[in-house]
PDB file of C-alpha atoms in Angstrom:
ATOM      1  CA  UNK V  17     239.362 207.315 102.159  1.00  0.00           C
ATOM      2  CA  UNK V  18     235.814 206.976 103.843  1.00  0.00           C
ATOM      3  CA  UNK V  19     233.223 209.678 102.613  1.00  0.00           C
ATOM      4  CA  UNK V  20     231.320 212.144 105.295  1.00  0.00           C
ATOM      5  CA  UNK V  21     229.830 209.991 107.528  1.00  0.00           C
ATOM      6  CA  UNK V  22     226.369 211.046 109.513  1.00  0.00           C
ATOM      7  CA  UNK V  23     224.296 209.509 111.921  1.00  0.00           C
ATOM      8  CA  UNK V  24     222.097 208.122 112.769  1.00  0.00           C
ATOM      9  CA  UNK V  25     220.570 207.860 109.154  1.00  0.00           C
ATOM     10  CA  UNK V  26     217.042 207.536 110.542  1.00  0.00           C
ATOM     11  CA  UNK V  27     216.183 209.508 113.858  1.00  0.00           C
ATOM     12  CA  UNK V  28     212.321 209.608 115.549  1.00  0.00           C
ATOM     13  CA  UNK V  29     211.607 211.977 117.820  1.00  0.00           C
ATOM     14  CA  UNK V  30     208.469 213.179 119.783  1.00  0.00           C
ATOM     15  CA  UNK V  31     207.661 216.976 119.642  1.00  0.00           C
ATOM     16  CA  UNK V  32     209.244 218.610 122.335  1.00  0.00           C
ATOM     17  CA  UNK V  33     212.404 216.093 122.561  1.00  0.00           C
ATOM     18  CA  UNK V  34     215.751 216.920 121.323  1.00  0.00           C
ATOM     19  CA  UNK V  35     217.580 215.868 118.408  1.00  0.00           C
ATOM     20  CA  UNK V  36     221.372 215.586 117.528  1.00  0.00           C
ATOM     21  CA  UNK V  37     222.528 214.153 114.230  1.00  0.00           C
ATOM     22  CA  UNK V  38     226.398 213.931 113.460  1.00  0.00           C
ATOM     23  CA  UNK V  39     228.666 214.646 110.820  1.00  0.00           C
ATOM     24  CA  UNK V  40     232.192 213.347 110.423  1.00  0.00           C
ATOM     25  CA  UNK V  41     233.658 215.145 107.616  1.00  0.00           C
ATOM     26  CA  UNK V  42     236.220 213.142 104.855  1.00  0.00           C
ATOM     27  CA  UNK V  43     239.752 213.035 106.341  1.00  0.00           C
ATOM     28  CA  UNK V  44     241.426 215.827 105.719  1.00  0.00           C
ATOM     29  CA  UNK V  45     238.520 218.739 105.317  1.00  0.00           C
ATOM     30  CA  UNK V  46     238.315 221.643 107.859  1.00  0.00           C
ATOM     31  CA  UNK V  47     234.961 222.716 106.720  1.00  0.00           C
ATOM     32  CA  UNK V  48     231.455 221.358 107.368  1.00  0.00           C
ATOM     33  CA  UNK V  49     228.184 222.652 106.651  1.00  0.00           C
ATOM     34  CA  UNK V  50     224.416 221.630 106.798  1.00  0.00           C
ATOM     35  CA  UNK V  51     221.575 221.166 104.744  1.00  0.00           C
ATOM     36  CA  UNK V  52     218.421 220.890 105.084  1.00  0.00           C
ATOM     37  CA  UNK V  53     216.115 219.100 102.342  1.00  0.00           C
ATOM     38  CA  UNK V  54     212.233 219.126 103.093  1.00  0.00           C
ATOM     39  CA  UNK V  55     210.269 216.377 100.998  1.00  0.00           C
ATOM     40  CA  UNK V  56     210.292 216.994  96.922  1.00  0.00           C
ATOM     41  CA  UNK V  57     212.350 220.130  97.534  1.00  0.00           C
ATOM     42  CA  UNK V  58     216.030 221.070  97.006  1.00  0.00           C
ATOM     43  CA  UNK V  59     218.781 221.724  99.882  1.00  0.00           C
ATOM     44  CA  UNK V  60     218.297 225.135 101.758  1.00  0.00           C
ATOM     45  CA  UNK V  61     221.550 225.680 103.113  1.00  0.00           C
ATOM     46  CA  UNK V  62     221.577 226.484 107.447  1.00  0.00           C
ATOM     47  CA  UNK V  63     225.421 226.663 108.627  1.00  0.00           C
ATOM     48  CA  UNK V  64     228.845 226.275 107.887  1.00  0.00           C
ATOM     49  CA  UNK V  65     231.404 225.617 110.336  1.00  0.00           C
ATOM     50  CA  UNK V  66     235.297 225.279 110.281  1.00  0.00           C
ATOM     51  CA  UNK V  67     237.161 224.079 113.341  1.00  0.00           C
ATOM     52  CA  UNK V  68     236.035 225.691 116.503  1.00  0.00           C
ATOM     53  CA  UNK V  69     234.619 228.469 114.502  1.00  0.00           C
ATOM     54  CA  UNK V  70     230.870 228.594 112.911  1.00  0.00           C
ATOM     55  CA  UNK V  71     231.678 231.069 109.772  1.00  0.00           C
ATOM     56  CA  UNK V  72     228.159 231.794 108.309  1.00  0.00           C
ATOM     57  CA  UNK V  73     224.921 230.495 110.337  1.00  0.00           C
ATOM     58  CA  UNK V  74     222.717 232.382 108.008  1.00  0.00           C
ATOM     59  CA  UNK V  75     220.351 229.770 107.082  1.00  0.00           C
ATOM     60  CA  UNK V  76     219.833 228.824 110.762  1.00  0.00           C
ATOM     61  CA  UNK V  77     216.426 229.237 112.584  1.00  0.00           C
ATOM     62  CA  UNK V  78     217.189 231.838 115.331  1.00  0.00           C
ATOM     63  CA  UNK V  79     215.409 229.346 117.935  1.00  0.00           C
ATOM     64  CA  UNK V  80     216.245 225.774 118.923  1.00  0.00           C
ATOM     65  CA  UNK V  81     218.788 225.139 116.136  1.00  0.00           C
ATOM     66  CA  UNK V  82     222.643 225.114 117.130  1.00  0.00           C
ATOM     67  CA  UNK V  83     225.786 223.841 115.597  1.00  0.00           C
ATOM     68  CA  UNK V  84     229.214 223.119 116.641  1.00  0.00           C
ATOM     69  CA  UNK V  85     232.530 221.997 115.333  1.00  0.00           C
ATOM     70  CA  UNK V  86     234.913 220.764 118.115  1.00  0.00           C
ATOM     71  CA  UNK V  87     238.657 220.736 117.706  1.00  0.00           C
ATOM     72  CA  UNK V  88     237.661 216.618 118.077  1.00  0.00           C
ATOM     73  CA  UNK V  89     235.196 214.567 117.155  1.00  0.00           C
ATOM     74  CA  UNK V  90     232.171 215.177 114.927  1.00  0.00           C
ATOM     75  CA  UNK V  91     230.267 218.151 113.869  1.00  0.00           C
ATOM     76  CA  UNK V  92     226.938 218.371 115.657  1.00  0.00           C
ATOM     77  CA  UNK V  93     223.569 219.881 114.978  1.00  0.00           C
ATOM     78  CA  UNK V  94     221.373 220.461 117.877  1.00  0.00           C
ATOM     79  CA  UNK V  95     217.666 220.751 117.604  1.00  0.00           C
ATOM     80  CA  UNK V  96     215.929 221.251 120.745  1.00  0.00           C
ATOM     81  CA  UNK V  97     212.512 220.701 121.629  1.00  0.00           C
ATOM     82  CA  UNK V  98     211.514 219.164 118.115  1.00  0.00           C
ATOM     83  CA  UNK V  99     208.299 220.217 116.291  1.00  0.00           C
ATOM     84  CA  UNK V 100     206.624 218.333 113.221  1.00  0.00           C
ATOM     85  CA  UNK V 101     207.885 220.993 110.427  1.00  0.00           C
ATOM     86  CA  UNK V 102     211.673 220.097 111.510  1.00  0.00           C
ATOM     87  CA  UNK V 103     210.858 216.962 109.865  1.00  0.00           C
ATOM     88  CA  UNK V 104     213.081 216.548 107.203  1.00  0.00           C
ATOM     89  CA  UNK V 105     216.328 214.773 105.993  1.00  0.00           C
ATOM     90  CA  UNK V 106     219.551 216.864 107.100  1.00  0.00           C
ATOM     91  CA  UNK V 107     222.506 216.801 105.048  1.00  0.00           C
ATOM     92  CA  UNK V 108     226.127 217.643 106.288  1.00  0.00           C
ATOM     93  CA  UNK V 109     228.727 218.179 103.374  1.00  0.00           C
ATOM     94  CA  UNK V 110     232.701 219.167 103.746  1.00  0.00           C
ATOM     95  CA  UNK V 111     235.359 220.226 101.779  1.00  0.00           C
ATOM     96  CA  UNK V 112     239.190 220.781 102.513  1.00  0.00           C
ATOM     97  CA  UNK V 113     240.762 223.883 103.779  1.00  0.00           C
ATOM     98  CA  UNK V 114     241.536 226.724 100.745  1.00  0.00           C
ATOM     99  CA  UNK V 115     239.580 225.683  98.104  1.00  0.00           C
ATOM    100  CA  UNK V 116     236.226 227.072  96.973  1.00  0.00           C
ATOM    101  CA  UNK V 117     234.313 224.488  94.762  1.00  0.00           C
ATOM    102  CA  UNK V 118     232.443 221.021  95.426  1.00  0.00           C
ATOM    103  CA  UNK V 119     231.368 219.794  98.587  1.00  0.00           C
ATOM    104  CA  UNK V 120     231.485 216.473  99.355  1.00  0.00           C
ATOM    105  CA  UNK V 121     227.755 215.274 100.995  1.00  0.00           C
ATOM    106  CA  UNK V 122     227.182 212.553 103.206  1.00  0.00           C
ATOM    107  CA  UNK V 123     224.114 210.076 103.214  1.00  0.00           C
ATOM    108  CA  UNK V 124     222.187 212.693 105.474  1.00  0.00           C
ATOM    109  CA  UNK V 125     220.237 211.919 108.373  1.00  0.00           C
ATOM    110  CA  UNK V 126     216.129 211.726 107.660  1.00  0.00           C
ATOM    111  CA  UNK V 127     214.399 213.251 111.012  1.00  0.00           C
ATOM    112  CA  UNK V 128     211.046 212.492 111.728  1.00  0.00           C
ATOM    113  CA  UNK V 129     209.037 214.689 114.047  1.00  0.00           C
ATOM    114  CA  UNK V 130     205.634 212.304 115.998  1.00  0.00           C
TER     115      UNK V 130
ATOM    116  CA  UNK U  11     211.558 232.951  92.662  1.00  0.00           C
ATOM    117  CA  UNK U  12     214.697 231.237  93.897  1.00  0.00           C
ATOM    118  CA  UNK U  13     218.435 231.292  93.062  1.00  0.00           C
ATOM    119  CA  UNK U  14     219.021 227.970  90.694  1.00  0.00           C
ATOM    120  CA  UNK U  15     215.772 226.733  89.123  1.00  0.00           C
ATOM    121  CA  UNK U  16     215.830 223.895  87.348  1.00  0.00           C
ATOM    122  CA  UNK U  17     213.360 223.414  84.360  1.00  0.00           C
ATOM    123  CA  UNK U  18     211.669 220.732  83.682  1.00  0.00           C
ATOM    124  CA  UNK U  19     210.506 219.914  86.976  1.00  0.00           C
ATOM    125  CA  UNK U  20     210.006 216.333  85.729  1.00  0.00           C
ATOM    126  CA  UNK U  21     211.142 214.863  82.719  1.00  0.00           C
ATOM    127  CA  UNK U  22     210.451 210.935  81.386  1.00  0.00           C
ATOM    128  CA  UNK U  23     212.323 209.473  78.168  1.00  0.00           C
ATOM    129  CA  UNK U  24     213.588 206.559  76.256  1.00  0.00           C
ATOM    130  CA  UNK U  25     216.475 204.593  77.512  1.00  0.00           C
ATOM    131  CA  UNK U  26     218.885 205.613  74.805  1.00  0.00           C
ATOM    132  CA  UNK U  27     217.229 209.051  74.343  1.00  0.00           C
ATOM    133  CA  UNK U  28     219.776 211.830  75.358  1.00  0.00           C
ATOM    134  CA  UNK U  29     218.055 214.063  78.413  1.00  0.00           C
ATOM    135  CA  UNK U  30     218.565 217.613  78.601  1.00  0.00           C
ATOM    136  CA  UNK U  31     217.803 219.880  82.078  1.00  0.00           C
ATOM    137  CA  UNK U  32     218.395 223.487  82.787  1.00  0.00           C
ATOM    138  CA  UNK U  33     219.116 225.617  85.233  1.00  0.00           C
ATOM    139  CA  UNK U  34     218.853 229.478  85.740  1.00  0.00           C
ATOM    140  CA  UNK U  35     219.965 231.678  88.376  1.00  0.00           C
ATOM    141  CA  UNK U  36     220.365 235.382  89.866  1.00  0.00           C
ATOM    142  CA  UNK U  37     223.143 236.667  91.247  1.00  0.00           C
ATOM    143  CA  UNK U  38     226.713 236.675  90.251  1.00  0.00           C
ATOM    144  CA  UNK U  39     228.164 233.197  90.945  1.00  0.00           C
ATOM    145  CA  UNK U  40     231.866 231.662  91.231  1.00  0.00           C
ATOM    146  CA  UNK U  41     230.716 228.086  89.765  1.00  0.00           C
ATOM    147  CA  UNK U  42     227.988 226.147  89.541  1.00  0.00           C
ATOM    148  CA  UNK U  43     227.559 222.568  89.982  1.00  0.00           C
ATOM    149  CA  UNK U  44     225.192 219.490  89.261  1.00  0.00           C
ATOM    150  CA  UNK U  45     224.096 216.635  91.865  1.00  0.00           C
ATOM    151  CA  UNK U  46     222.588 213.829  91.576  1.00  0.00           C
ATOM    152  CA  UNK U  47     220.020 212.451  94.239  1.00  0.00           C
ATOM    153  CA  UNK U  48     219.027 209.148  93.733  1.00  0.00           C
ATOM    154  CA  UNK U  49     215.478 208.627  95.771  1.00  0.00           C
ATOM    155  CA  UNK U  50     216.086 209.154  99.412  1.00  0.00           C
ATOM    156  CA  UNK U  51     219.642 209.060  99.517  1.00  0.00           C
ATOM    157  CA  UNK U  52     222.675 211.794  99.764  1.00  0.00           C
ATOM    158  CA  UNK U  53     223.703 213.777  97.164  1.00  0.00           C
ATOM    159  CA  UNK U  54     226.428 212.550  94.517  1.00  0.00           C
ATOM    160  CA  UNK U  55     228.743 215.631  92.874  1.00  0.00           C
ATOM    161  CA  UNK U  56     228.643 214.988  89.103  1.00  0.00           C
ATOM    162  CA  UNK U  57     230.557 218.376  87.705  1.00  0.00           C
ATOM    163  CA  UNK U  58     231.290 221.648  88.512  1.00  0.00           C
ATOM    164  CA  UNK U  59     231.700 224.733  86.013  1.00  0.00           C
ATOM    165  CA  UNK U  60     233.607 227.761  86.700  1.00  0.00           C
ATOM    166  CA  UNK U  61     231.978 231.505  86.008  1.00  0.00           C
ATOM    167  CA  UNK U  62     235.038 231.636  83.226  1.00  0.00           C
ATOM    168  CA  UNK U  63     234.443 228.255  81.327  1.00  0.00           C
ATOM    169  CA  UNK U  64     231.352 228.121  79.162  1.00  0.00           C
ATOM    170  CA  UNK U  65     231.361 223.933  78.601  1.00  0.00           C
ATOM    171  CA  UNK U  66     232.473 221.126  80.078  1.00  0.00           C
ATOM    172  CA  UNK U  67     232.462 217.250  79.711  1.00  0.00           C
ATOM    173  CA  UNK U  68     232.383 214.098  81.964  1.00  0.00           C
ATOM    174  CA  UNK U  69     232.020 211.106  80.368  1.00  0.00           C
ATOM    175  CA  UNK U  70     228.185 211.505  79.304  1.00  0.00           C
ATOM    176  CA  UNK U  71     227.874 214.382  80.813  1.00  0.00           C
ATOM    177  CA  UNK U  72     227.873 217.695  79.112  1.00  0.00           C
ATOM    178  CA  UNK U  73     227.725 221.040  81.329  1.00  0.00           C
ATOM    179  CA  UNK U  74     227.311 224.727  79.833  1.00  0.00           C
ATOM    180  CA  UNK U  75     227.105 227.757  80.862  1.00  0.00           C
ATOM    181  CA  UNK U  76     225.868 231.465  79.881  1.00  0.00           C
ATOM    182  CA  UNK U  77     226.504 233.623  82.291  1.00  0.00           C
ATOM    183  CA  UNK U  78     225.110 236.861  80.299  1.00  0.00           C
ATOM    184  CA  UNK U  79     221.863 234.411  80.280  1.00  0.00           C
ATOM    185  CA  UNK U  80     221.962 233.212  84.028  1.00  0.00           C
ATOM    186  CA  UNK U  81     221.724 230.033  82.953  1.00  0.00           C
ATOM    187  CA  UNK U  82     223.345 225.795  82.654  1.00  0.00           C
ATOM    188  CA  UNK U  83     222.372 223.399  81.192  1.00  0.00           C
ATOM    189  CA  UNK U  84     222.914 219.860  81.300  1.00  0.00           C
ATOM    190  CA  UNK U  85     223.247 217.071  79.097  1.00  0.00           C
ATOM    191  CA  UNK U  86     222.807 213.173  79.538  1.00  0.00           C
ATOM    192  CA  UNK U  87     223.537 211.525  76.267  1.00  0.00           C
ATOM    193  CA  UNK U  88     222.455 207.603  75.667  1.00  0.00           C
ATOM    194  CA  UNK U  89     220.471 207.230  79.020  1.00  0.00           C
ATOM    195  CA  UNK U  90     220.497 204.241  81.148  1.00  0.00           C
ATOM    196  CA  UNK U  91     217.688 203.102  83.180  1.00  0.00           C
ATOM    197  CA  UNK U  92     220.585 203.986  85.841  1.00  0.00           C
ATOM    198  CA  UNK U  93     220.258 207.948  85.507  1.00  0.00           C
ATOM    199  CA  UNK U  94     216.967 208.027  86.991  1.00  0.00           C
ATOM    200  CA  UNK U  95     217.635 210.140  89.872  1.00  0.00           C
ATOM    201  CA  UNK U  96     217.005 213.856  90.776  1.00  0.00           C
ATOM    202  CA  UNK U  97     219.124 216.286  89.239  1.00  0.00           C
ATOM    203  CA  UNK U  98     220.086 219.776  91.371  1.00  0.00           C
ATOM    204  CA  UNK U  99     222.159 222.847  90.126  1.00  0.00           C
ATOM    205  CA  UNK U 100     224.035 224.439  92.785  1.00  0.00           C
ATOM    206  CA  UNK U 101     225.197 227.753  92.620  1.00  0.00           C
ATOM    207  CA  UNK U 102     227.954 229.030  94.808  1.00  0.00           C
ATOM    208  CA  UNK U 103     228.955 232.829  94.826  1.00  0.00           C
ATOM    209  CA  UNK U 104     232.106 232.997  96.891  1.00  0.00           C
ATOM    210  CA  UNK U 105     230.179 232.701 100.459  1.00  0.00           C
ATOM    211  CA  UNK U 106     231.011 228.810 100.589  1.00  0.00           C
ATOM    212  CA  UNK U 107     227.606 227.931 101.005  1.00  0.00           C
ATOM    213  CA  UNK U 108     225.555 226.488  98.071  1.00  0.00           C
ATOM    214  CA  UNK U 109     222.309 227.691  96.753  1.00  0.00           C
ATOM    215  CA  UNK U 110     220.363 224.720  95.390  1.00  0.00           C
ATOM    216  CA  UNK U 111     217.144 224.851  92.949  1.00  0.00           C
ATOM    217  CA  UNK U 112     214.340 222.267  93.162  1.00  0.00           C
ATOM    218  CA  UNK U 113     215.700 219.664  91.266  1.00  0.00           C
ATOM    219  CA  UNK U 114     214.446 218.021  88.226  1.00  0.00           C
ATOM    220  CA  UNK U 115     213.342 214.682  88.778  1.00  0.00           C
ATOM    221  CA  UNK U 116     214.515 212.262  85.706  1.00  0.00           C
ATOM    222  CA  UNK U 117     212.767 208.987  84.683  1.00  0.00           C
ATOM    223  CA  UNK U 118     214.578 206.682  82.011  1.00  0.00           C
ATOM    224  CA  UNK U 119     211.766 203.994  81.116  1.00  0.00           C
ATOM    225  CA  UNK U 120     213.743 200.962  79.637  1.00  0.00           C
TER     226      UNK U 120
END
């Protein structure tokens, strides 16, 4: 059973460019949701998505930031027109429908703003 | 000051030593959980505690927690050079998103 799988693991972008890192959540698990970590600091949660449906996008930057969920294929978060403090590694986690306790992370994807 | 604070922010001991790291938080909470973040990797679940337990074990690991005190701790005994890594309480209450603290960063020196 593969873990949550995200890429690209390292992603460079120029400000002003757009960036989309992916999440394929473990087999089985409905829900998804994103992290952000800046350097020497803990995860600040941004979204969390079940099929189709975000649920609670309360951590989410009101601009340039998006998320989706598709009945198929990956979860994707959208940053558009990248600046230098977006820099910073973005972690997607799941967890399977009906249950409320751990998430299961993936490697996260480390986003570099030039 | 934010939900789940870890304390120390850095802690260095003995391989062998046992290493101890604690965690305090705000609000009502469902469970709580530790991660482990080895440096500049993903995140690795290592236990989770329910609001209506008060200890639990994992092999080396143990896991309290007070909830009249807001606060976990958690216990490494007979460290390896292995269990340097990050260590991050999590609290979750009921929303399904986690509220992570800053982490205590934990060096075993062999």
């Amino acid at each position: 059973n593969a873990g949550v799988m995200q890429n690209p693991r390292h992603l460079v972008r120029r400000r002003g460019q757009e960036a989309r890192l992916r999440c394929s959540p473990m087999k089985g698990h409905s829900h998804v949701y994103w992290y952000r970590q800046l350097p020497e600091e803990g995860l600040k949660f941004m979204v969390y998505l079940q099929k189709e449906n975000i649920i609670d996008e309360s951590g989410m930057p009101k601009e340039r930031f998006s998320a989706e969920f598709p009945k198929e294929g990956p979860s994707i978060l959208r940053i558009q027109q990248v600046v230098r403090g977006d820099s910073a590694a973005y972690f997607c986690a799941s967890s399977p429908p009906g249950t409320r306790g751990e998430q299961y992370f993936g490697p996260g994807t480390r986003l570099t703003v030039t | 000051s934010q939900q789940g604070e870890e304390d120390p922010q850095a802690l260095s001991i003995q391989e062998g030593e046992n290493a101890t790291m604690n965690c305090s938080y705000k609000t009502s909470i469902n469970n709580l959980q530790w991660y482990r973040q080895n440096s500049g990797r993903g995140l690795v679940h290592l236990i989770l505690i329910r609001s209506n337990e008060r200890e639990k074990h994992s092999g080396r690991l143990r896991v309290t927690l007070d909830t009249s005190k807001k606060s976990s701790s958690l216990l490494i005994t007979a460290s390896r050079a292995a269990d340097t890594a990050s260590y991050f309480c999590a609290t979750d209450s009921g929303a399904q998103k986690l509220v992570f603290g800053q982490g205590t960063r934990l060096t075993i020196n062999p």
